[in-house]
CSV table of C-alpha atoms in Angstrom, one decimal:
chain,number,residue,atom,x,y,z
A,35,VAL,CA,145.1,105.8,129.2
A,36,GLY,CA,143.3,105.6,125.9
A,37,GLU,CA,139.6,106.4,125.4
A,38,VAL,CA,137.3,103.4,125.5
A,39,SER,CA,134.2,103.6,123.3
A,40,ILE,CA,131.1,101.7,124.5
A,41,PRO,CA,129.5,99.6,121.7
A,42,PRO,CA,126.0,100.6,120.7
A,43,PRO,CA,123.3,98.6,122.4
A,44,ASN,CA,121.7,97.9,119.1
A,45,ARG,CA,124.8,96.4,117.4
A,46,PHE,CA,123.0,93.1,117.0
A,47,CYS,CA,119.8,92.5,115.1
A,48,ALA,CA,118.2,90.8,118.2
A,49,ALA,CA,118.8,94.0,120.1
A,50,ALA,CA,117.4,96.4,117.4
A,51,GLU,CA,115.9,99.6,118.7
A,52,PRO,CA,112.5,100.8,117.5
A,53,LEU,CA,112.7,103.5,114.9
A,54,LEU,CA,109.9,106.0,115.6
A,55,LEU,CA,107.7,107.2,112.7
A,56,ASP,CA,108.0,110.9,113.2
A,57,PRO,CA,109.5,113.1,110.5
A,58,SER,CA,110.4,115.8,113.0
A,59,LEU,CA,112.5,113.4,115.1
A,60,VAL,CA,116.1,112.5,114.4
A,61,THR,CA,117.2,109.4,116.2
A,62,LEU,CA,120.9,109.6,117.1
A,63,GLY,CA,123.0,106.5,116.6
A,64,THR,CA,126.6,105.3,116.2
A,65,THR,CA,128.3,102.4,114.5
A,66,VAL,CA,131.5,102.8,116.5
A,67,ASN,CA,132.3,99.3,117.9
A,68,GLY,CA,129.1,98.0,116.2
A,69,THR,CA,128.8,94.6,114.4
A,70,THR,CA,129.3,93.5,110.9
A,71,GLU,CA,126.4,91.1,111.3
A,72,ALA,CA,124.6,90.6,107.9
A,73,ASN,CA,125.9,93.6,106.1
A,74,PHE,CA,126.5,91.8,102.8
A,75,ARG,CA,125.6,94.7,100.5
A,76,CYS,CA,122.2,94.1,99.0
A,77,GLY,CA,119.8,96.3,97.1
A,78,ASP,CA,120.5,98.9,94.4
A,79,PHE,CA,124.2,99.3,95.1
A,80,GLY,CA,125.6,95.9,94.3
A,81,ARG,CA,129.2,94.9,94.9
A,82,GLY,CA,128.2,91.4,94.3
A,83,GLY,CA,126.8,90.7,97.7
A,84,VAL,CA,130.3,90.9,99.3
A,85,ASN,CA,130.5,91.8,103.0
A,86,ASN,CA,132.3,95.1,103.4
A,87,PHE,CA,133.0,94.5,107.1
A,88,ALA,CA,131.8,97.9,108.2
A,89,PRO,CA,130.2,98.0,111.7
A,90,GLY,CA,126.5,98.9,112.0
A,91,ALA,CA,123.5,99.5,114.2
A,92,TRP,CA,120.0,97.9,113.9
A,93,TYR,CA,116.5,99.4,114.1
A,94,THR,CA,113.0,98.0,113.8
A,95,VAL,CA,109.8,99.4,112.3
A,96,VAL,CA,106.4,97.8,111.6
A,97,GLY,CA,104.7,98.5,108.3
A,98,ASN,CA,101.5,100.5,108.0
A,99,GLY,CA,100.8,100.0,104.3
A,100,ARG,CA,102.2,103.4,103.3
A,101,ILE,CA,105.6,104.3,101.7
A,102,PHE,CA,108.4,104.5,104.3
A,103,GLU,CA,111.5,106.5,103.9
A,104,ALA,CA,114.5,106.1,106.2
A,105,SER,CA,117.2,108.7,105.8
A,106,THR,CA,120.5,109.5,107.5
A,107,CYS,CA,120.4,113.1,106.1
A,108,SER,CA,121.4,114.9,109.3
A,109,GLU,CA,124.1,117.3,110.4
A,110,THR,CA,125.0,114.6,113.0
A,111,THR,CA,126.0,112.1,110.3
A,112,ASP,CA,129.8,112.2,110.1
A,113,PHE,CA,130.8,109.2,108.0
A,114,GLY,CA,129.6,107.6,104.7
A,115,THR,CA,126.5,105.7,105.7
A,116,ALA,CA,124.6,102.9,103.9
A,117,VAL,CA,121.2,101.6,104.8
A,118,GLN,CA,119.8,98.1,104.3
A,119,LEU,CA,116.3,96.8,104.8
A,120,PHE,CA,115.3,93.3,105.9
A,121,ALA,CA,111.7,92.0,106.1
A,122,GLY,CA,110.9,89.6,108.9
A,123,VAL,CA,112.5,88.6,112.2
A,124,CYS,CA,116.2,88.4,112.9
A,125,GLY,CA,117.8,85.3,111.5
A,126,GLY,CA,114.8,84.6,109.3
A,127,SER,CA,114.7,87.8,107.3
A,128,SER,CA,116.0,88.4,103.8
A,129,CYS,CA,117.5,91.6,102.5
A,130,SER,CA,114.9,93.6,100.6
A,131,ALA,CA,116.7,96.7,99.6
A,132,GLY,CA,119.7,98.9,100.2
A,133,SER,CA,121.1,102.4,99.5
A,134,ILE,CA,124.4,104.2,99.8
A,135,SER,CA,123.5,107.8,98.9
A,136,ASP,CA,120.9,110.6,99.1
A,137,ALA,CA,121.4,113.0,96.2
A,138,ASP,CA,118.8,115.4,97.8
A,139,CYS,CA,120.8,115.9,101.0
A,140,ASP,CA,123.5,118.5,101.5
A,141,ASN,CA,125.5,116.0,103.6
A,142,ALA,CA,127.4,113.8,101.2
A,143,PHE,CA,127.6,111.1,104.0
A,144,SER,CA,123.9,110.5,104.0
A,145,SER,CA,121.8,107.6,102.6
A,146,ARG,CA,118.1,107.4,101.9
A,147,LEU,CA,116.0,104.3,101.4
A,148,SER,CA,112.3,104.2,100.5
A,149,TRP,CA,110.0,101.2,100.3
A,150,VAL,CA,106.3,100.3,100.2
A,151,SER,CA,105.5,98.8,103.6
A,152,VAL,CA,103.1,96.0,104.2
A,153,PHE,CA,100.7,96.5,107.0
A,154,GLY,CA,101.8,94.6,110.1
A,155,GLN,CA,105.1,93.5,108.5
A,156,LEU,CA,108.2,93.7,110.7
A,157,TYR,CA,111.2,95.4,109.1
A,158,GLN,CA,114.8,95.5,110.3
A,159,VAL,CA,116.8,98.6,109.2
A,160,PHE,CA,120.6,98.3,109.3
A,161,VAL,CA,122.8,101.4,109.2
A,162,PHE,CA,126.5,100.8,108.5
A,163,GLY,CA,129.6,102.2,106.8
A,164,ARG,CA,129.8,102.4,103.0
A,165,ASN,CA,133.4,101.1,103.0
A,166,ALA,CA,135.3,98.5,104.9
A,167,GLY,CA,135.9,99.6,108.5
A,168,ASP,CA,134.0,102.9,108.2
A,169,SER,CA,132.2,103.9,111.4
A,170,GLY,CA,130.9,107.0,113.1
A,171,ASN,CA,127.9,108.8,114.3
A,172,PHE,CA,124.6,109.4,112.4
A,173,GLY,CA,121.1,110.7,112.7
A,174,ILE,CA,118.3,108.7,111.2
A,175,ARG,CA,114.8,109.9,110.5
A,176,LEU,CA,111.7,107.8,109.4
A,177,ARG,CA,108.8,109.3,107.6
A,178,ASP,CA,105.8,107.9,105.7
A,179,PHE,CA,103.5,109.1,103.0
A,180,GLU,CA,100.7,107.8,100.8
A,181,ALA,CA,101.4,106.1,97.6
A,182,PRO,CA,100.1,108.0,94.6
A,183,PRO,CA,96.8,106.7,93.3
A,184,ASN,CA,98.4,105.5,90.1
A,185,ASP,CA,101.2,103.7,91.8
A,186,GLY,CA,100.4,100.4,90.2
A,187,CYS,CA,100.0,99.2,86.6
A,188,ARG,CA,96.3,98.5,87.1
A,189,SER,CA,95.7,102.0,88.4
A,190,SER,CA,97.9,103.8,85.8
A,191,LEU,CA,96.8,107.0,84.2
A,192,SER,CA,96.2,107.3,80.5
A,193,LEU,CA,98.3,109.9,78.7
A,194,THR,CA,97.2,111.4,75.5
A,195,LEU,CA,100.2,112.1,73.2
A,196,ASN,CA,100.4,115.3,71.2
A,197,SER,CA,97.5,116.9,73.1
A,198,GLY,CA,99.4,120.2,73.5
A,199,THR,CA,99.0,119.9,77.3
A,200,PRO,CA,102.2,119.1,79.2
A,201,PHE,CA,102.1,116.3,81.7
A,202,ILE,CA,104.0,116.9,85.0
A,203,GLY,CA,104.4,114.2,87.5
A,204,SER,CA,106.8,112.5,89.9
A,205,SER,CA,107.7,109.0,91.0
A,206,ILE,CA,109.0,110.4,94.3
A,207,ASP,CA,107.0,112.4,96.9
A,208,GLY,CA,109.4,115.1,98.0
């Protein structure tokens, strides 16, 4: 008798599980027997919006006005993951961003997605396989941090060229 795998309870957007905002907590998940619902490749990794038909799992988080980062960088992640972000309720949301990699993680299967959250805004996070049919287990972590004070054009810092003083900064809080 073959092994039967139970589908993840959060395989549909309407059954999304809350993703807790705790950088020390890794939420364990699986896409085995998940759904291909809405994974049409959006965000910074293109492929022309074509559905890759990889199963996935859904999570929700409510914005707090800070920068959020969702990452599958975990020793539990055992297949090539991708992460998509949707703003709004299921069925009425639009894809806001996507990612298929995390260059800062030792696990090549991981993905990391950062966005500036809007206070009170509902977000749907979809974790799925990078390639058609890919599925497996993963660990996902959600953290937040303050945006730097010069994070907008109106609050930009002036730089003086040729002052002899090097300027060191970052666009990512690591």
